[in-house]
Coordinates of C-alpha atoms in Angstrom, one line a residue:
M1 CA -33.0 24.4 13.8
S2 CA -33.3 20.6 14.5
A3 CA -30.5 18.4 13.6
L4 CA -32.1 16.5 10.4
E5 CA -32.4 20.2 9.3
P6 CA -30.3 20.2 6.7
R7 CA -31.2 18.2 4.4
D8 CA -34.2 19.0 1.3
A9 CA -37.3 19.9 2.5
D10 CA -39.1 16.5 0.6
A11 CA -36.5 14.1 2.9
D12 CA -37.5 16.4 5.7
A13 CA -41.0 15.7 4.9
G14 CA -41.0 12.3 4.8
V15 CA -38.6 11.6 8.5
A16 CA -40.1 9.6 10.0
P17 CA -40.4 9.2 14.1
M18 CA -37.1 8.6 16.2
T19 CA -36.8 5.3 18.0
A20 CA -35.0 4.9 21.1
A21 CA -31.3 4.6 21.5
P22 CA -30.3 1.8 22.8
S23 CA -29.7 1.9 26.6
G24 CA -27.0 4.8 28.2
G25 CA -24.9 2.4 30.8
G26 CA -21.9 -0.6 30.8
S27 CA -19.5 -0.5 28.6
V28 CA -17.9 -1.6 24.8
L29 CA -16.6 -5.1 26.5
D30 CA -19.7 -5.8 28.5
R31 CA -21.8 -9.0 28.7
D32 CA -24.7 -6.5 26.1
H33 CA -21.2 -5.7 23.4
R34 CA -18.3 -7.6 23.8
A35 CA -18.3 -10.5 21.3
L36 CA -19.7 -7.1 18.5
S37 CA -16.7 -4.8 19.6
I38 CA -14.7 -7.8 19.6
G39 CA -15.8 -9.5 16.3
I40 CA -16.7 -5.1 14.7
V41 CA -12.6 -4.3 15.8
S42 CA -11.4 -7.5 14.3
V43 CA -13.0 -6.7 11.1
V44 CA -11.4 -3.0 10.9
L45 CA -8.2 -5.1 11.9
L46 CA -8.2 -6.6 8.8
I47 CA -9.1 -4.1 6.5
A48 CA -6.0 -1.5 8.0
F49 CA -3.4 -4.4 7.6
E50 CA -4.8 -4.8 3.6
A51 CA -4.4 -0.9 3.4
T52 CA -0.6 -0.8 5.0
A53 CA 0.9 -3.7 3.6
V54 CA -1.2 -4.2 -0.3
G55 CA 0.5 -0.6 -0.9
T56 CA 4.3 -2.4 0.3
A57 CA 3.7 -5.3 -2.1
M58 CA 2.0 -3.3 -5.3
P59 CA 5.1 -2.3 -7.1
V60 CA 6.7 -5.7 -6.9
A61 CA 3.4 -7.4 -8.1
A62 CA 3.0 -4.6 -10.8
R63 CA 6.5 -5.6 -12.3
E64 CA 6.2 -9.2 -12.2
L65 CA 2.8 -8.6 -14.1
H66 CA 4.8 -5.8 -16.4
G67 CA 1.8 -3.5 -15.9
I68 CA 4.0 -0.2 -14.1
P69 CA 2.5 2.1 -17.3
L70 CA -0.9 0.7 -15.4
Y71 CA 0.7 0.5 -11.8
A72 CA -2.0 4.2 -10.1
F73 CA -5.0 2.3 -12.0
A74 CA -4.2 0.1 -8.8
F75 CA -4.9 2.6 -6.8
S76 CA -7.9 4.2 -8.5
A77 CA -9.7 1.1 -9.0
Y78 CA -10.6 0.0 -5.7
F79 CA -12.0 3.9 -4.6
T80 CA -13.8 4.3 -7.3
T81 CA -15.4 0.8 -6.5
S82 CA -15.1 1.8 -2.9
L83 CA -17.7 5.1 -3.4
F84 CA -20.0 3.7 -5.4
A85 CA -20.3 0.5 -2.4
M86 CA -20.8 3.0 -0.3
V87 CA -23.8 4.5 -0.9
L88 CA -25.4 1.2 -1.9
S89 CA -24.7 0.2 1.7
G90 CA -26.4 3.3 3.1
Q91 CA -29.6 2.5 1.8
W92 CA -29.0 -0.9 1.8
S93 CA -28.4 -1.2 5.0
D94 CA -31.5 1.6 5.6
R95 CA -34.0 -0.6 4.3
G96 CA -33.1 -4.3 5.5
G97 CA -30.2 -3.4 9.0
P98 CA -26.5 -3.3 8.3
L99 CA -25.6 -7.6 8.2
A100 CA -26.3 -8.5 4.8
P101 CA -24.5 -5.0 2.6
L102 CA -21.4 -6.4 5.7
T103 CA -21.4 -10.2 4.8
V104 CA -21.2 -9.8 1.4
G105 CA -18.8 -6.0 1.8
I106 CA -17.1 -8.6 3.5
S107 CA -16.9 -11.5 1.2
A108 CA -16.1 -8.9 -2.2
F109 CA -13.4 -8.2 0.2
A110 CA -12.0 -11.3 0.5
A111 CA -13.0 -12.6 -3.2
G112 CA -10.6 -9.6 -4.6
L113 CA -8.1 -10.3 -1.8
V114 CA -7.6 -13.7 -3.8
L115 CA -8.7 -12.5 -7.8
S116 CA -5.4 -10.1 -6.9
G117 CA -3.0 -12.7 -5.2
T118 CA -3.8 -15.6 -7.8
A119 CA -4.0 -13.0 -10.6
G120 CA -1.9 -14.2 -14.1
T121 CA -2.1 -10.6 -15.5
M122 CA -2.3 -6.8 -14.7
W123 CA -5.4 -5.7 -15.0
L124 CA -6.6 -8.8 -13.2
F125 CA -4.9 -8.0 -10.7
I126 CA -6.7 -4.7 -11.1
L127 CA -10.3 -6.2 -10.9
G128 CA -9.5 -8.3 -8.3
R129 CA -8.7 -4.5 -6.6
A130 CA -11.8 -3.1 -8.0
V131 CA -13.3 -6.0 -6.1
Q132 CA -11.3 -5.1 -2.9
G133 CA -12.6 -1.2 -3.3
L134 CA -16.5 -2.7 -3.6
G135 CA -16.6 -4.9 -0.3
G136 CA -14.9 -2.2 1.4
G137 CA -17.7 0.6 0.3
L138 CA -20.6 -1.5 1.6
V139 CA -18.1 -2.7 5.1
I140 CA -17.2 0.5 6.0
V141 CA -20.7 1.9 6.5
A142 CA -22.9 -1.0 7.3
L143 CA -20.0 -0.4 10.3
Y144 CA -21.5 2.7 11.4
V145 CA -25.2 1.7 11.3
V146 CA -24.2 -0.8 14.1
V147 CA -22.9 1.1 15.9
S148 CA -25.4 3.1 15.6
R149 CA -28.5 0.2 16.2
A150 CA -26.3 -1.5 18.7
Y151 CA -24.4 0.7 20.7
S152 CA -26.2 3.8 23.6
E153 CA -24.5 7.4 22.5
T154 CA -23.0 7.3 25.9
L155 CA -20.6 4.4 24.7
R156 CA -20.4 5.3 20.7
P157 CA -18.1 6.7 21.2
A158 CA -15.4 4.5 23.1
I159 CA -16.1 1.5 21.0
M160 CA -15.4 4.6 17.8
A161 CA -11.6 5.0 19.7
A162 CA -11.2 1.0 19.7
F163 CA -11.7 1.9 15.6
A164 CA -8.8 4.1 15.8
A165 CA -7.1 2.4 17.7
S166 CA -7.0 -0.9 15.6
W167 CA -4.7 0.7 13.2
V168 CA -2.0 1.6 15.1
V169 CA -0.4 -2.0 14.9
P170 CA -0.5 -2.3 11.1
S171 CA 0.7 1.1 10.3
V172 CA 3.8 0.3 13.0
I173 CA 4.5 -3.6 11.1
G174 CA 1.9 -3.7 8.3
P175 CA 4.9 -2.6 5.8
L176 CA 7.3 -4.2 7.8
A177 CA 5.9 -7.6 7.2
A178 CA 4.7 -7.1 4.2
G179 CA 7.7 -6.5 2.6
T180 CA 9.3 -9.3 4.7
I181 CA 6.4 -12.0 3.4
T182 CA 6.7 -10.4 -0.5
E183 CA 11.3 -11.5 0.2
Q184 CA 10.9 -14.1 2.1
L185 CA 7.1 -16.0 0.7
G186 CA 6.2 -13.9 -2.8
W187 CA 4.3 -10.6 -3.4
R188 CA 0.8 -13.6 -4.0
W189 CA 1.1 -14.3 0.1
V190 CA -0.2 -10.5 1.0
F191 CA -2.8 -11.3 -0.5
L192 CA -4.0 -14.3 0.2
G193 CA -3.2 -14.5 3.3
I194 CA -5.7 -12.0 4.5
P195 CA -8.8 -14.1 3.2
V196 CA -8.5 -17.1 6.1
L197 CA -8.0 -14.2 9.0
V198 CA -11.7 -13.1 7.9
V199 CA -13.7 -15.9 8.7
F200 CA -13.5 -15.2 12.7
P201 CA -14.5 -11.4 12.6
L202 CA -17.5 -13.3 10.9
A203 CA -17.6 -16.1 13.1
L204 CA -17.9 -13.6 16.1
A205 CA -19.8 -11.4 14.5
L206 CA -22.3 -12.1 12.8
P207 CA -24.4 -14.2 15.1
A208 CA -23.5 -10.9 16.9
I209 CA -25.3 -8.5 14.9
R210 CA -28.4 -10.4 13.6
R211 CA -29.0 -10.4 17.5
T212 CA -29.0 -6.6 18.5
A213 CA -28.8 -4.9 15.4
S214 CA -30.4 -7.0 12.0
G215 CA -33.9 -5.5 10.2
S216 CA -35.5 -1.8 9.1
A217 CA -34.7 0.6 12.1
D218 CA -38.2 0.8 12.2
P219 CA -40.4 -2.9 11.9
A220 CA -43.6 -0.5 11.7
A221 CA -43.5 1.4 8.4
P222 CA -43.2 0.5 5.1
L223 CA -40.4 -0.2 3.3
P224 CA -38.6 2.3 1.3
P225 CA -37.7 1.7 -2.5
Y226 CA -33.9 2.3 -3.4
D227 CA -33.2 5.3 -4.8
R228 CA -32.3 5.2 -8.0
R229 CA -31.6 9.3 -8.2
R230 CA -28.6 7.9 -5.7
I231 CA -27.2 5.7 -7.1
R232 CA -27.4 7.0 -10.4
L233 CA -25.6 10.0 -8.6
A234 CA -23.0 6.9 -7.0
L235 CA -22.0 5.9 -10.4
G236 CA -21.6 9.6 -11.9
I237 CA -18.8 10.5 -8.7
S238 CA -17.3 6.8 -8.7
A239 CA -16.9 7.8 -13.3
G240 CA -16.1 11.0 -11.5
A241 CA -13.0 10.4 -9.4
G242 CA -11.6 8.3 -11.5
L243 CA -11.6 10.1 -15.1
L244 CA -9.7 13.2 -11.7
Q245 CA -7.0 10.7 -10.4
Y246 CA -6.8 10.0 -14.1
A247 CA -6.1 12.5 -15.2
G248 CA -4.3 14.0 -12.3
Q249 CA -1.5 11.6 -13.6
E250 CA -0.9 13.2 -16.8
L251 CA 1.1 16.2 -17.4
R252 CA -0.6 16.3 -20.6
W253 CA -3.0 19.1 -22.2
L254 CA -4.6 16.5 -23.4
S255 CA -5.2 15.6 -19.8
L256 CA -7.6 18.1 -19.6
L257 CA -10.4 16.3 -21.2
P258 CA -10.6 13.6 -18.8
A259 CA -10.9 16.5 -16.3
A260 CA -13.2 17.8 -17.8
V261 CA -15.7 15.5 -18.2
G262 CA -14.5 14.2 -14.7
A263 CA -15.6 17.0 -13.4
A264 CA -19.2 17.5 -15.9
L265 CA -19.7 14.0 -13.7
L266 CA -18.5 14.5 -10.6
V267 CA -19.7 18.4 -9.6
P268 CA -23.9 17.4 -9.6
A269 CA -22.9 13.7 -8.2
A270 CA -22.3 15.1 -4.8
R271 CA -24.0 18.4 -4.9
G272 CA -26.7 15.9 -5.0
L273 CA -24.6 13.0 -2.7
L274 CA -24.1 15.8 0.8
P275 CA -26.2 16.7 3.2
R276 CA -28.0 19.8 2.1
G277 CA -25.8 22.7 2.4
T278 CA -23.0 21.0 2.8
Y279 CA -20.6 23.5 0.5
R280 CA -21.5 26.5 2.4
A281 CA -20.9 24.5 6.0
A282 CA -24.1 25.6 7.9
R283 CA -24.7 23.6 10.7
G284 CA -25.0 21.1 11.9
L285 CA -24.6 17.8 9.8
P286 CA -23.6 19.8 6.5
S287 CA -20.9 20.9 9.0
V288 CA -19.5 17.9 10.5
V289 CA -19.3 15.7 7.1
L290 CA -17.2 18.8 5.5
L291 CA -14.9 18.7 8.4
R292 CA -14.5 15.5 7.8
G293 CA -12.9 15.9 4.2
I294 CA -11.9 19.1 4.6
A295 CA -9.5 17.6 7.6
A296 CA -9.1 14.1 5.6
G297 CA -8.4 15.5 2.8
S298 CA -5.4 17.7 3.8
F299 CA -2.8 15.9 6.2
I300 CA -3.6 12.3 3.7
A301 CA -1.9 15.3 0.4
A302 CA -0.1 16.4 2.8
E303 CA 1.6 13.1 4.5
S304 CA 1.7 11.5 0.7
F305 CA 4.6 13.8 0.4
V306 CA 6.4 13.0 3.7
P307 CA 8.7 10.6 2.8
L308 CA 9.6 12.3 -0.8
M309 CA 10.2 15.0 1.1
L310 CA 13.1 13.4 3.4
V311 CA 14.2 11.4 0.8
T312 CA 15.7 13.6 -1.8
Q313 CA 16.0 17.6 -0.2
R314 CA 17.7 16.1 3.4
G315 CA 18.6 12.4 2.6
L316 CA 17.4 10.4 4.5
S317 CA 17.4 6.1 3.1
P318 CA 13.1 5.0 2.8
T319 CA 13.5 3.2 5.9
L320 CA 13.8 6.3 8.4
A321 CA 11.6 8.4 6.0
G322 CA 8.9 6.3 6.9
M323 CA 9.7 5.6 10.8
S324 CA 9.2 9.7 10.3
L325 CA 5.1 8.7 10.9
A326 CA 5.8 5.9 12.5
A327 CA 4.4 7.3 16.0
G328 CA 1.8 9.1 14.1
G329 CA -0.5 6.2 15.1
A330 CA 0.1 5.6 17.8
T331 CA -1.0 9.4 18.9
W332 CA -3.4 9.3 16.3
A333 CA -5.3 6.6 19.2
L334 CA -4.6 8.4 21.6
G335 CA -6.6 11.6 20.9
S336 CA -9.4 9.4 19.9
W337 CA -9.2 8.5 23.2
I338 CA -9.3 11.1 25.1
Q339 CA -12.4 12.4 23.0
S340 CA -14.1 9.3 24.2
R341 CA -13.7 10.3 28.1
P342 CA -17.6 11.0 29.5
W343 CA -15.6 14.1 30.5
T344 CA -14.8 15.7 26.9
E345 CA -18.1 15.3 26.0
P346 CA -19.6 19.4 27.3
Y347 CA -16.6 20.2 25.1
R348 CA -16.8 17.9 21.7
E349 CA -16.5 21.0 20.2
R350 CA -13.6 23.3 21.4
L351 CA -12.2 19.8 21.3
V352 CA -12.8 19.2 17.1
V353 CA -11.4 23.2 16.7
L354 CA -8.1 21.9 18.7
G355 CA -8.1 18.8 16.2
M356 CA -7.9 21.5 13.6
V357 CA -5.0 23.8 14.8
L358 CA -3.0 20.6 15.2
V359 CA -3.4 19.0 12.5
A360 CA -2.8 22.9 10.5
A361 CA 0.5 23.3 12.6
A362 CA 1.9 20.0 12.6
I363 CA 1.2 20.1 7.9
A364 CA 2.5 23.9 8.7
T365 CA 6.2 23.4 10.3
A366 CA 6.6 19.8 7.9
P367 CA 8.5 22.1 5.0
S368 CA 10.3 23.7 7.5
V369 CA 13.1 20.6 6.9
L370 CA 14.0 22.0 3.5
I371 CA 16.1 24.8 5.6
A372 CA 19.3 23.0 6.3
S373 CA 19.7 24.2 9.0
V374 CA 16.8 22.9 11.2
P375 CA 16.9 19.4 11.8
V376 CA 14.7 16.3 10.6
W377 CA 13.1 15.4 14.3
L378 CA 10.7 18.0 14.3
V379 CA 9.4 16.7 11.2
A380 CA 8.3 13.4 12.8
V381 CA 6.9 15.3 16.5
A382 CA 5.2 18.5 14.3
W383 CA 3.5 15.0 12.6
G384 CA 3.3 12.6 16.7
F385 CA 1.2 16.6 16.9
G386 CA -1.0 16.4 14.0
C387 CA -2.1 12.7 14.8
L388 CA -2.3 13.9 16.6
G389 CA -5.0 16.5 16.6
M390 CA -6.7 13.7 13.8
G391 CA -7.7 11.1 16.3
M392 CA -9.3 13.4 18.4
V393 CA -11.0 14.7 15.4
I394 CA -12.0 12.2 12.8
A395 CA -13.5 9.8 15.8
S396 CA -15.3 13.3 17.0
T397 CA -17.0 13.4 13.6
S398 CA -18.1 9.8 13.6
V399 CA -20.1 10.7 17.3
L400 CA -21.3 13.9 15.6
L401 CA -23.1 12.3 12.7
L402 CA -24.9 9.0 14.5
K403 CA -25.9 11.7 17.4
L404 CA -27.6 13.7 14.0
S405 CA -28.9 11.6 12.5
A406 CA -32.3 9.3 13.0
P407 CA -31.7 5.5 12.6
E408 CA -33.8 5.2 9.4
E409 CA -31.3 7.5 7.8
A410 CA -28.0 6.0 9.9
G411 CA -26.6 4.7 6.9
A412 CA -27.6 7.5 3.7
N413 CA -25.6 9.9 6.2
S414 CA -22.8 8.1 6.9
A415 CA -22.4 6.5 3.5
A416 CA -22.4 11.0 2.7
L417 CA -19.4 10.9 5.6
Q418 CA -17.3 9.0 3.6
I419 CA -17.7 10.5 0.4
S420 CA -16.8 13.7 2.1
D421 CA -13.5 11.4 2.9
G422 CA -13.0 10.2 -0.6
L423 CA -13.7 12.6 -2.6
S424 CA -11.3 15.1 -0.6
N425 CA -7.9 13.0 -0.7
V426 CA -8.8 12.7 -4.6
L427 CA -9.4 16.0 -5.5
L428 CA -7.1 17.0 -3.1
L429 CA -4.1 14.7 -4.2
A430 CA -5.2 15.9 -7.3
A431 CA -4.6 19.0 -6.0
G432 CA -1.5 18.7 -4.9
G433 CA 0.5 17.0 -7.5
A434 CA -0.6 19.2 -9.8
A435 CA 0.9 22.7 -8.1
F436 CA 4.4 19.4 -7.0
A437 CA 4.7 19.0 -11.1
A438 CA 4.2 22.5 -12.4
L439 CA 7.2 24.2 -9.6
G440 CA 9.3 21.0 -10.9
G441 CA 8.4 17.9 -8.7
G442 CA 8.2 16.1 -12.0
A443 CA 5.0 13.0 -11.6
V444 CA 4.1 12.0 -8.4
G445 CA 3.2 8.8 -10.0
H446 CA 6.6 8.7 -10.6
A447 CA 8.0 9.5 -7.2
A448 CA 11.2 7.5 -7.4
A449 CA 12.1 8.9 -11.5
S450 CA 11.9 12.3 -10.5
A451 CA 13.2 12.7 -7.0
E452 CA 16.7 13.5 -7.6
G453 CA 15.2 16.8 -9.1
A454 CA 12.5 17.9 -7.0
H455 CA 12.7 21.5 -6.2
P456 CA 12.4 23.1 -3.1
G457 CA 9.8 25.4 -3.5
A458 CA 7.4 22.3 -5.0
F459 CA 7.2 20.1 -1.6
A460 CA 6.4 24.0 -0.5
A461 CA 3.6 24.8 -2.2
V462 CA 1.9 20.8 -1.8
F463 CA 2.2 22.0 2.8
L464 CA 1.6 25.1 2.6
P465 CA -2.2 25.9 0.8
M466 CA -3.3 22.5 2.6
A467 CA -2.1 23.9 5.8
G468 CA -4.5 26.8 4.4
V469 CA -6.3 24.0 4.3
A470 CA -7.5 22.7 7.7
A471 CA -7.1 25.8 8.8
V472 CA -10.4 26.6 7.1
G473 CA -11.3 23.9 8.8
A474 CA -10.9 25.0 12.6
W475 CA -13.6 27.9 11.3
V476 CA -15.6 24.9 10.4
A477 CA -15.3 23.4 13.5
T478 CA -16.8 25.9 14.4
R479 CA -20.2 24.6 13.5
L480 CA -21.0 21.5 14.5
G481 CA -23.5 22.5 16.8
E482 CA -27.0 23.3 16.4
R483 CA -27.4 27.5 16.7
R484 CA -28.7 28.4 19.3
K485 CA -32.1 29.9 19.8

């Protein structure tokens, strides 16, 4: 079985010969890679800070803009537009290289921040979030293409580890910094301060990308046209995900209508955008893409309920509940660093299996604090091990995806990986939220209002199924390599 087998027959028949990868040796900070590495890691750092800081300022912004009823749309607008942008970025990068989508993406990301930061109404604020999503979706896929073209296979684990490490500082100081800025200067400066910082990574990374990763992967091959079918599917998956998110926020029978329409749009679109064989965990690329979704969706869905559980069931303050997850940023980076070591390469599949076992065990352990005699610090310890596993899994799936992708297909396959990641977050969060609400937890979108009345069983209904999903991921992790002949 070849690395490209999972695609459909028509695509297989048109595969161009794989071009040579960048030469091996060196490091991500050697003379040839230093400017590029610092620049693209800085881009990830800014995205990470935005993701961790904006959530802190969002409630204040919604209150001042009289938009509390529209609060959920400020999140879903970012996600739905980013899904579409991921597919567009994949095709754009495969046609002409990642330079243009990365430049446009960073610019759109900054413009969206400015629009949200200067908004006078909640709908303008939501529009700004949608523009941010377009930029974020373009950037994340383009960065994967940059890595596939500018770094040799031996250096890719190290740059992926650097990406993971760049989330550590924002995850620790982002909410605190955003809270201080919001209190002292106002919530708008959380949005308006970040675009100024975009200038540095642009100035550093773009010349290096133009030199090492611009243009078509195969200059001798004719320029492929845009796949309009995939773009239509991308619109379908974005609209479907948005409708499902909206339905998940409501607890009325009428919510079944947008949920049904969303599913009707999303299912065929997802089947068309993900590699053939993804849903049956076919060996190789399909299982890599599927595992990314299983790992990200199960972990993020469970993590979203940890602070609420600690506050409502064990009486911790929101600050202490949030600090229980703080160490996870460091252990996540440690897991990513471990997978980047050269000695781990022959054991990468086993490492990923171990990582998923740690994730499943952490999720299953978390609800034990619903028992009064169990110390609350057990959650912090368990989540630290879970993040260690996630660091090994997420970085490894990125490395394996690029290893199994021809250079001219790195964009499309990277888009599929990110779609699996984001889509699973929506579906499993919606499922977990529905179970939580059905068993007496209250509406997830109004957690503060329902905090005191949350039933302990509602939390167990979230964590235990997500642990089961992560355990399935450990099995999928055994299917990441090609079939042995």
